[in-house]
PDB file of C-alpha atoms in Angstrom:
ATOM      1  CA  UNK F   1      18.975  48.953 136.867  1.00  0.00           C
ATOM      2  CA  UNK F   2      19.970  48.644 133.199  1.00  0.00           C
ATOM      3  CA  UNK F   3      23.957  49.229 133.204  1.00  0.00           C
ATOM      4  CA  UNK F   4      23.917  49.702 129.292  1.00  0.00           C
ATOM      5  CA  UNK F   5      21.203  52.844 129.354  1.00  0.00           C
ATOM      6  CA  UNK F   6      23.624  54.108 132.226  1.00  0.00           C
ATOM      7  CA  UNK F   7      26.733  53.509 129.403  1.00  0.00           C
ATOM      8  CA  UNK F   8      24.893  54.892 126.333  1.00  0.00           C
ATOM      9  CA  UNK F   9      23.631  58.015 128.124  1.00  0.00           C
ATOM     10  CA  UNK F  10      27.007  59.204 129.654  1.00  0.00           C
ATOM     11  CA  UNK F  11      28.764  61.786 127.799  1.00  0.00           C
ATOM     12  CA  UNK F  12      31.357  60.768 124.987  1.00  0.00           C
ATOM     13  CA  UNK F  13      34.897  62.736 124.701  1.00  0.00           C
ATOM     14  CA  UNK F  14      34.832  65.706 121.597  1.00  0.00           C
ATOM     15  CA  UNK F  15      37.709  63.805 119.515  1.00  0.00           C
ATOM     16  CA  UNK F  16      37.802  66.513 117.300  1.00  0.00           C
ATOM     17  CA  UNK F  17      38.845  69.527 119.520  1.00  0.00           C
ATOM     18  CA  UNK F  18      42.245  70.710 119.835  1.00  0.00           C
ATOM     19  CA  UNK F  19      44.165  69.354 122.551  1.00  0.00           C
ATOM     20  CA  UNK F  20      45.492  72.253 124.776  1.00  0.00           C
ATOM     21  CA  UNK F  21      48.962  73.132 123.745  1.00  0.00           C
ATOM     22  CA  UNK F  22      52.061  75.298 125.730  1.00  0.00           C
ATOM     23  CA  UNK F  23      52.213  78.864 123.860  1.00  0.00           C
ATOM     24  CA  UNK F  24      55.516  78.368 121.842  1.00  0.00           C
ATOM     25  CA  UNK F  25      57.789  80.934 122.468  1.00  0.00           C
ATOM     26  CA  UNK F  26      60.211  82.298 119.704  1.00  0.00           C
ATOM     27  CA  UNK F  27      63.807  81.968 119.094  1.00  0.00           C
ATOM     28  CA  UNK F  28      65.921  83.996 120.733  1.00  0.00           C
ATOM     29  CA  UNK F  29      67.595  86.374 117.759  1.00  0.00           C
ATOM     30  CA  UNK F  30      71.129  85.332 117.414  1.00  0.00           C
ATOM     31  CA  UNK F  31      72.381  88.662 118.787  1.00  0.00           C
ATOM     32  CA  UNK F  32      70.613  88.156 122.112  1.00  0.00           C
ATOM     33  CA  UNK F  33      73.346  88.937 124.825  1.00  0.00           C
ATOM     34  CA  UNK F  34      75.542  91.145 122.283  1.00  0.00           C
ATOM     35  CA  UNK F  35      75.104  94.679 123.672  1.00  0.00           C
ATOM     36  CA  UNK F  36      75.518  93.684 127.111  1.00  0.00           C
ATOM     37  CA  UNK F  37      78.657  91.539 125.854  1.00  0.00           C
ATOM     38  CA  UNK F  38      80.462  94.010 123.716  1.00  0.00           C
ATOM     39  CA  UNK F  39      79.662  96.713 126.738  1.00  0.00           C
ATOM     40  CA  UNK F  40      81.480  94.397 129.124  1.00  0.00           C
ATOM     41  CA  UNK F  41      84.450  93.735 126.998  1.00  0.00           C
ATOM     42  CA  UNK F  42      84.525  97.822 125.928  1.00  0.00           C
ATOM     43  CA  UNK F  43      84.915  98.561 129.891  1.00  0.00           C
ATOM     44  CA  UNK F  44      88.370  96.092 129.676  1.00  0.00           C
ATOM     45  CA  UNK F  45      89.711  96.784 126.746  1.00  0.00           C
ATOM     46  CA  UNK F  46      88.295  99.701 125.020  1.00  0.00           C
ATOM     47  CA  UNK F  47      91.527 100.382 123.158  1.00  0.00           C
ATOM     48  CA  UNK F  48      91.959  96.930 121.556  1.00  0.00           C
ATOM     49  CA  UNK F  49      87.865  97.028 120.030  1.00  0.00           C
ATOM     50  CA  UNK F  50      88.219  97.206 116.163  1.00  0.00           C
ATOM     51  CA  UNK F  51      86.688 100.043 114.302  1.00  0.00           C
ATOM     52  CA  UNK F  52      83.240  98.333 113.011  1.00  0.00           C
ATOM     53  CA  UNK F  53      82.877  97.806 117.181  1.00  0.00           C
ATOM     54  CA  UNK F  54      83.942 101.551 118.323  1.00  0.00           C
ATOM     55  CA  UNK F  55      80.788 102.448 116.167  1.00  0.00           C
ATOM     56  CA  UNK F  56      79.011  99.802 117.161  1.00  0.00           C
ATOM     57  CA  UNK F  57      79.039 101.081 120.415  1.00  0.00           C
ATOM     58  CA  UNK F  58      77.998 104.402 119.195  1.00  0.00           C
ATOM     59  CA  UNK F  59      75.157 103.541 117.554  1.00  0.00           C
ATOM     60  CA  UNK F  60      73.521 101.663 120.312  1.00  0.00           C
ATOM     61  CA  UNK F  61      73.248 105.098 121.875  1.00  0.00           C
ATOM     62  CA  UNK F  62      71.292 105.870 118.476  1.00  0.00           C
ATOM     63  CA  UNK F  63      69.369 102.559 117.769  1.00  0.00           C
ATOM     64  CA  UNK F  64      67.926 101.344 120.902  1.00  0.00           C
ATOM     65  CA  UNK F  65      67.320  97.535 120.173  1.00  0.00           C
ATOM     66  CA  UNK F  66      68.156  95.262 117.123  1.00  0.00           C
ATOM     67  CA  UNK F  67      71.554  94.088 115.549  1.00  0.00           C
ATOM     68  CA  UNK F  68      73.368  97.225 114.756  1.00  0.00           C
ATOM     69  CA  UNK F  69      76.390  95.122 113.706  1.00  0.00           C
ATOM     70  CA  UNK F  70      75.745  95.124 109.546  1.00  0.00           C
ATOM     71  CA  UNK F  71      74.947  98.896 109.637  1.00  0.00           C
ATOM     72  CA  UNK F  72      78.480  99.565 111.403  1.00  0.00           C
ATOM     73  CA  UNK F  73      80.313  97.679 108.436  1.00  0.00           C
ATOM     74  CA  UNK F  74      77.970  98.857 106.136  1.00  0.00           C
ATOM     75  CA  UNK F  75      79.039 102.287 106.883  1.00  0.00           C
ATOM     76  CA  UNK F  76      82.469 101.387 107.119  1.00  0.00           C
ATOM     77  CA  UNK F  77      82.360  99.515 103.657  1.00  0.00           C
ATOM     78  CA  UNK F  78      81.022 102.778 102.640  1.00  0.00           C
ATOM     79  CA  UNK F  79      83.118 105.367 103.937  1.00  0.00           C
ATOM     80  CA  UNK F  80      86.392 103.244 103.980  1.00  0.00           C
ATOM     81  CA  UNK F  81      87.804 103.982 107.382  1.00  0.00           C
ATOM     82  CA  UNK F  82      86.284 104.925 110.883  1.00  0.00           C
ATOM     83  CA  UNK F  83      87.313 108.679 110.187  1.00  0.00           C
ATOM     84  CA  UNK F  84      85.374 108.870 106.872  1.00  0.00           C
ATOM     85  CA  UNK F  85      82.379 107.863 108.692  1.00  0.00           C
ATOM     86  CA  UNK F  86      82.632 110.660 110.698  1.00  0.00           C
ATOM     87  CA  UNK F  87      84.236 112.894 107.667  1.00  0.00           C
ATOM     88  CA  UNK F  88      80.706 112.154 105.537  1.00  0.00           C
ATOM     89  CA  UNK F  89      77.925 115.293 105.787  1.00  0.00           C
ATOM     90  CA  UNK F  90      74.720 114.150 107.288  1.00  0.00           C
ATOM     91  CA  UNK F  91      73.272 113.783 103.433  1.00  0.00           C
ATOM     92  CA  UNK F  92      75.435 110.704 102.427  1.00  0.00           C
ATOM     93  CA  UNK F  93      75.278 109.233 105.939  1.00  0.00           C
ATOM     94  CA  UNK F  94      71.914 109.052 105.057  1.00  0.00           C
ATOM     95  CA  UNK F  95      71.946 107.423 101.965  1.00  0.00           C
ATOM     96  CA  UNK F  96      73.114 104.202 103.490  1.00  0.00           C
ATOM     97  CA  UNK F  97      69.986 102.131 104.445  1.00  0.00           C
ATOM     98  CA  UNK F  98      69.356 101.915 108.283  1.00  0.00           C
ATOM     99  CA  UNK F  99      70.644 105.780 108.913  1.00  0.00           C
ATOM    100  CA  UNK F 100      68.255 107.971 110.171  1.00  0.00           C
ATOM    101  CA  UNK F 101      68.085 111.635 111.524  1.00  0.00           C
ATOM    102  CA  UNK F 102      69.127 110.387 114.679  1.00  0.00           C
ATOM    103  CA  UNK F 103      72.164 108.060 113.532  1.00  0.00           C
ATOM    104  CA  UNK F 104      73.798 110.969 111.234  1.00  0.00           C
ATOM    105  CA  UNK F 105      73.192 113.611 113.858  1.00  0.00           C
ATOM    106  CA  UNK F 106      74.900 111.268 116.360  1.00  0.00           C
ATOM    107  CA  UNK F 107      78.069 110.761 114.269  1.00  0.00           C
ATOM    108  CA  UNK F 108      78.373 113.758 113.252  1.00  0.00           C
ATOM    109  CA  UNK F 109      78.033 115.403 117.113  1.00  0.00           C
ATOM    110  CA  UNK F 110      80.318 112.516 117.756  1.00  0.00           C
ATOM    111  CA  UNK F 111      82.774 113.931 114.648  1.00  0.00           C
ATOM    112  CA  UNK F 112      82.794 117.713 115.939  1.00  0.00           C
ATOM    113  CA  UNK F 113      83.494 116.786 119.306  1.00  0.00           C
ATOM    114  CA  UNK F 114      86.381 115.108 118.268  1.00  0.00           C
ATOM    115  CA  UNK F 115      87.947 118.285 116.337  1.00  0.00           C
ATOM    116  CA  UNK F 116      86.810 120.426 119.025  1.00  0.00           C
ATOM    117  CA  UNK F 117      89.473 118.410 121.487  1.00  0.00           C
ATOM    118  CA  UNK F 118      91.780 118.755 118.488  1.00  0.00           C
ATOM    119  CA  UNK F 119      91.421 122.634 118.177  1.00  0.00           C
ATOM    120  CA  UNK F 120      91.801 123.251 122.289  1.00  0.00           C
ATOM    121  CA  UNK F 121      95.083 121.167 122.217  1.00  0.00           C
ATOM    122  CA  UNK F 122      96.472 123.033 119.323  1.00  0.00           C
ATOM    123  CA  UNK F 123      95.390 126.669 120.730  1.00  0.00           C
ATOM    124  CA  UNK F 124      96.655 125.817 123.857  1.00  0.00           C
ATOM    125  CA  UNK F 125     100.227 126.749 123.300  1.00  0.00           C
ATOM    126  CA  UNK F 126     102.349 127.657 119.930  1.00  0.00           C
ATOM    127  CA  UNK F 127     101.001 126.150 116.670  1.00  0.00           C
ATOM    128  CA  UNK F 128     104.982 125.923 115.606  1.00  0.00           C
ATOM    129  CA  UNK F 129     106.098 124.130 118.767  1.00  0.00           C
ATOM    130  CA  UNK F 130     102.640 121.600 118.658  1.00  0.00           C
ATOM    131  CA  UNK F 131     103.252 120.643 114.958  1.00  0.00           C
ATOM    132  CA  UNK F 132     102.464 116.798 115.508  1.00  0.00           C
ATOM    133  CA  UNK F 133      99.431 117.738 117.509  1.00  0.00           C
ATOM    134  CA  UNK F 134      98.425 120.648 114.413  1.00  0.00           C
ATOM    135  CA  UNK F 135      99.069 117.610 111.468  1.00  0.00           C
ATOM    136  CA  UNK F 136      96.682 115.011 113.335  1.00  0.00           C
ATOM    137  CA  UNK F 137      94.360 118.114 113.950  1.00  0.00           C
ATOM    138  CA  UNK F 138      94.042 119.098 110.057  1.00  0.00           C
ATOM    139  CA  UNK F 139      94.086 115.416 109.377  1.00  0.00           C
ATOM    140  CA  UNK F 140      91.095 114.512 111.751  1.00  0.00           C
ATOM    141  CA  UNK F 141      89.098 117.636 110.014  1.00  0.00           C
ATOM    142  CA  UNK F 142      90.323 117.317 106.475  1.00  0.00           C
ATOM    143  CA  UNK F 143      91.937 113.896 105.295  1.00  0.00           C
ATOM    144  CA  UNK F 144      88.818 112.223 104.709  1.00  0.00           C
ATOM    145  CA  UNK F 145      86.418 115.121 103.397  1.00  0.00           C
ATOM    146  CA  UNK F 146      84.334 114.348 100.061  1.00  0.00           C
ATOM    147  CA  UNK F 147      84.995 117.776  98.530  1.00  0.00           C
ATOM    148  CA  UNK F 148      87.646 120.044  98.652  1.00  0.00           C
ATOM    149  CA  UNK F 149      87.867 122.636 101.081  1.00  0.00           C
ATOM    150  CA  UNK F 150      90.357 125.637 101.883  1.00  0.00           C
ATOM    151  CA  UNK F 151      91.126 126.957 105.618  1.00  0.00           C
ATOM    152  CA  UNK F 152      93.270 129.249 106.978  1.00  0.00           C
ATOM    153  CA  UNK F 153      94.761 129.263 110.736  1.00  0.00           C
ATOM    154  CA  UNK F 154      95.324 132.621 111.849  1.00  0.00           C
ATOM    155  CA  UNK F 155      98.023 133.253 114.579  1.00  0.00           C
ATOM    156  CA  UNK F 156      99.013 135.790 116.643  1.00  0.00           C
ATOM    157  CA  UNK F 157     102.107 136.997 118.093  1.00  0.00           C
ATOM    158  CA  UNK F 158     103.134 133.914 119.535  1.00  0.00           C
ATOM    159  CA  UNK F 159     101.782 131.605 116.950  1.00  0.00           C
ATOM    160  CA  UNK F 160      98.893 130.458 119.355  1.00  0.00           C
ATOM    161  CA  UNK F 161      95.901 129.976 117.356  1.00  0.00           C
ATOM    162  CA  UNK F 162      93.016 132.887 117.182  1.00  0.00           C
ATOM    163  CA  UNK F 163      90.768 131.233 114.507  1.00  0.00           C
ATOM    164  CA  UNK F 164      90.629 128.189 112.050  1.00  0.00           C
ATOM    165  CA  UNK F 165      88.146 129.559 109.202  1.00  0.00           C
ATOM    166  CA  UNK F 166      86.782 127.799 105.963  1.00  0.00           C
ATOM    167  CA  UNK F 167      87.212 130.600 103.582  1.00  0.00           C
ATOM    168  CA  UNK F 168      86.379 128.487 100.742  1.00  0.00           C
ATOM    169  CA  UNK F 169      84.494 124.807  99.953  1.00  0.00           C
ATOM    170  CA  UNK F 170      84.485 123.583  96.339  1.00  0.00           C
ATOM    171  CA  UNK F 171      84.172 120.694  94.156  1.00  0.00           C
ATOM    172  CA  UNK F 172      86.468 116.922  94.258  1.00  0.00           C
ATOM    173  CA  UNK F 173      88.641 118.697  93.045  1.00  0.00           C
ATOM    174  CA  UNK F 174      88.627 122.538  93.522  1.00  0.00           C
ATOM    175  CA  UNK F 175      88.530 125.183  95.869  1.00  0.00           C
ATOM    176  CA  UNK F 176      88.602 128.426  94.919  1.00  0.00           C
ATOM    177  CA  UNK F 177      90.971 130.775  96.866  1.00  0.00           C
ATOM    178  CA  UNK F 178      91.271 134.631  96.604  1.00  0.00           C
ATOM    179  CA  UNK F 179      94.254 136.022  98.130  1.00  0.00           C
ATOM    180  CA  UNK F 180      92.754 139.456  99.280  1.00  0.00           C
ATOM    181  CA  UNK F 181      90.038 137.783 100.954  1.00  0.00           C
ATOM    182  CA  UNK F 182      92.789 135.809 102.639  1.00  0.00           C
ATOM    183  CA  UNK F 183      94.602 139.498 104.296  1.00  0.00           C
ATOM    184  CA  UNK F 184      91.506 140.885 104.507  1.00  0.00           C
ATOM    185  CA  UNK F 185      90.612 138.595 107.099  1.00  0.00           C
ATOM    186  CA  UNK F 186      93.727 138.257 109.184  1.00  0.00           C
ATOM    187  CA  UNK F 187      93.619 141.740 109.432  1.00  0.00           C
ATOM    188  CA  UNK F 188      90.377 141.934 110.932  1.00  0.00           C
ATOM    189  CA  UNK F 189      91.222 139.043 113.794  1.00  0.00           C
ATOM    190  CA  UNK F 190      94.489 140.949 114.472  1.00  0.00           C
ATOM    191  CA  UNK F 191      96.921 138.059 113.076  1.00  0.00           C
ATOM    192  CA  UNK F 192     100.468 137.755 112.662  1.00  0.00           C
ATOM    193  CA  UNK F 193     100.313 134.812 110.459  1.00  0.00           C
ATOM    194  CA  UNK F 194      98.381 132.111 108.907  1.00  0.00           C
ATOM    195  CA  UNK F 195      98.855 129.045 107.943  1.00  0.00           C
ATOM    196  CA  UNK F 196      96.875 127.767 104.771  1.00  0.00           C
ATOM    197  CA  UNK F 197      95.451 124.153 104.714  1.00  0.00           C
ATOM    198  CA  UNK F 198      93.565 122.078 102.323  1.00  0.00           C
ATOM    199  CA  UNK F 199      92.532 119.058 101.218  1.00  0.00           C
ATOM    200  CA  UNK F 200      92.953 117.052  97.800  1.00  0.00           C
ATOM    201  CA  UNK F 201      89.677 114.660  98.106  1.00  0.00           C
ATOM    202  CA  UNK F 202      92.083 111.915  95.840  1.00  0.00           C
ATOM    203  CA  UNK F 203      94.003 111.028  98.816  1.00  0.00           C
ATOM    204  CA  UNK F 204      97.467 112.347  97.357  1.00  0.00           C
ATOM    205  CA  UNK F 205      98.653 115.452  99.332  1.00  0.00           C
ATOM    206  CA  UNK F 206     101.077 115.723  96.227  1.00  0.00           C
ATOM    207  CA  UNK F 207     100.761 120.243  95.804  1.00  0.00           C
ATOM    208  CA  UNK F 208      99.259 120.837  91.760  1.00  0.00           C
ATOM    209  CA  UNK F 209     101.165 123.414  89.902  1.00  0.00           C
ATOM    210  CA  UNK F 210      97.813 126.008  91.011  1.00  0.00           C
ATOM    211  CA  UNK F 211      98.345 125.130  94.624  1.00  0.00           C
ATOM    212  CA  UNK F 212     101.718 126.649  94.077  1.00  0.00           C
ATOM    213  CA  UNK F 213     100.868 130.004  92.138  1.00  0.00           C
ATOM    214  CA  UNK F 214      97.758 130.404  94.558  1.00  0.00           C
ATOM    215  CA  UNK F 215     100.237 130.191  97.563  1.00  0.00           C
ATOM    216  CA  UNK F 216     102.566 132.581  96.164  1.00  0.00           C
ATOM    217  CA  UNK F 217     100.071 135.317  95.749  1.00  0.00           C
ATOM    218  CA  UNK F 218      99.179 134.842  99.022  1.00  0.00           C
ATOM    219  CA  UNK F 219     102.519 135.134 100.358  1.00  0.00           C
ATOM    220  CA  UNK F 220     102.967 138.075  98.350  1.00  0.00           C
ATOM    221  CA  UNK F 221      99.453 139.696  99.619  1.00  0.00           C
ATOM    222  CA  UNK F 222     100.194 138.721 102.881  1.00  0.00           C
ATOM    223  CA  UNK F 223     103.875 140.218 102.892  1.00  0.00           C
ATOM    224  CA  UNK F 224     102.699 144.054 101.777  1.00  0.00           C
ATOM    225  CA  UNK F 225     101.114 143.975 105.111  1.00  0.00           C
ATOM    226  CA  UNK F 226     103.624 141.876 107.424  1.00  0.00           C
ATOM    227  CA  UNK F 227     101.367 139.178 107.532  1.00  0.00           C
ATOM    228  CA  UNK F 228     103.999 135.810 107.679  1.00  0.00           C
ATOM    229  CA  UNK F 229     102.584 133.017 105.922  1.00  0.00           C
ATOM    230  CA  UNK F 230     104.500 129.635 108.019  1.00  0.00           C
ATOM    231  CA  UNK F 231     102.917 127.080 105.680  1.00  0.00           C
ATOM    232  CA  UNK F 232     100.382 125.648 103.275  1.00  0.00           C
ATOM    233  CA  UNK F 233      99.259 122.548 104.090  1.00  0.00           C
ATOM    234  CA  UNK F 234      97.766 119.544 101.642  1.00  0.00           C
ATOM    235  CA  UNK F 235      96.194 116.942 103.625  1.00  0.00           C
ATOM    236  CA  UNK F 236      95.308 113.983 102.136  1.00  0.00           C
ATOM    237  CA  UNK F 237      94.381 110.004 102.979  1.00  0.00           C
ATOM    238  CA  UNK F 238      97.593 108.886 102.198  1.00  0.00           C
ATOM    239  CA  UNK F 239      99.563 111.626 104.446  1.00  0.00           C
ATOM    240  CA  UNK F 240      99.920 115.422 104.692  1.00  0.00           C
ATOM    241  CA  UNK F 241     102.668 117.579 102.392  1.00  0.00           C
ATOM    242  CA  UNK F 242     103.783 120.667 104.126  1.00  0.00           C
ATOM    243  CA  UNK F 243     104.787 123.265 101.261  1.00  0.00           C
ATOM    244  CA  UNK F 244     108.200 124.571 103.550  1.00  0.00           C
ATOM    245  CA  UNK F 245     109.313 121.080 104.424  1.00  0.00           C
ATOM    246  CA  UNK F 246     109.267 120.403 100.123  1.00  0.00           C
ATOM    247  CA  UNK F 247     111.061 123.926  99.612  1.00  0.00           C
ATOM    248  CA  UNK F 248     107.717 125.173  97.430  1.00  0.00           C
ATOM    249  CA  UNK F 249     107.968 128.801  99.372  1.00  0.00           C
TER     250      UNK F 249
END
């Protein structure tokens, strides 16, 4: 038998196919882990998590996989503080990149909530004898609003609140208020007294020379009718200016 034919005939390797090769799996994202992490360290210590975490946290209830860690400073960057997040209207939440419908209605759920528990504290007993819990409620709803905006809290007999009312918004820097409209009201919910609140968009609570004229016309509208006005509030960023504690009325 002819060994050669035998090695001649038998059948040569294919040195040109691909040798068969593991699948190569992908790097792991550098946030891998970071939910479940931050949720961990949220359930010991809440309280000590910085602000860009807090919302962090929040969004992941929005944004159900990725890093949500550059949108969270992003907003804050934007906004300047965890309260103007939540201050912004669902338009210029938007207009940061990575905010959808579901984000901005999220935070801003998450933002009436938050003044809800405010109002239920103050209307739980005397608006006069709460008067740290009424200053971080107007602050929470006011200090950190884009435009400016006029309230009114009506009280009744014993200075428990019965309503807090917008009864005007306006511009950065302007709200128009007309006194009558003011009475008007207060008479229909029954009230004993208001007290007036706005905001000055700047960030200084310091009362203009028309905050002062409109709040005297008020006074004096209110007066006709026994209506008592307590205050008129300015909140701003940098604090809130109560018109009695400066001796404006």
């Amino acid at each position: 038998m002819d060994g050669s034919r035998h090695l001649a005939e038998a059948p040569q390797p294919d040195l040109w196919s691909a040798a068969p090769t593991r699948p190569v799996k992908a790097p792991r994202p550098h946030f891998h882990g970071h939910r479940e992490r931050l949720r961990k360290r949220a359930g010991r210590e809440l309280a000590a998590l910085p602000d860009y975490e807090l919302l962090e946290l929040q969004l992941f209830r929005s944004i159900p996989r990725g890093d949500v860690k550059p949108l969270a400073k992003a907003l804050l960057t934007r906004f300047g503080s965890l309260a103007g997040v939540l201050s912004a209207s669902p338009a210029e939440l938007r207009s940061v990149p990575g905010v959808g419908e579901a984000v901005a209605f999220d935070l801003k759920l998450l933002a009436e909530v938050g003044l809800r528990v405010g109002r239920a504290a103050v209307g739980k007993r005397p608006v006069i004898s709460s008067w740290s819990q009424l200053l971080d409620y107007v602050k929470l709803g006011l200090a950190h609003a884009p435009r400016e905006q006029f309230r009114v809290l009506f009280l009744d007999k014993k200075n428990q609140l019965i309503a807090d009312e917008v009864m005007n918004h306006g511009t950065v820097d302007h709200a128009p208020v007309y006194p009558r409209e003011v009475v008007r009201r207060a008479l229909e919910l029954s009230a004993s007294a208001v007290i007036l609140v706005h905001n000055h968009p700047s960030g200084d609570p310091t009362p203009s020379q028309a905050d002062i004229a409109m709040t005297k016309e008020v006074v004096e509208a209110a007066r006709a009718l026994r209506i008592a006005v307590h205050d008129h509030l300015v909140v701003g960023r940098d604090g809130t200016a109560s018109f009695r504690a400066l001796g404006l009325f």
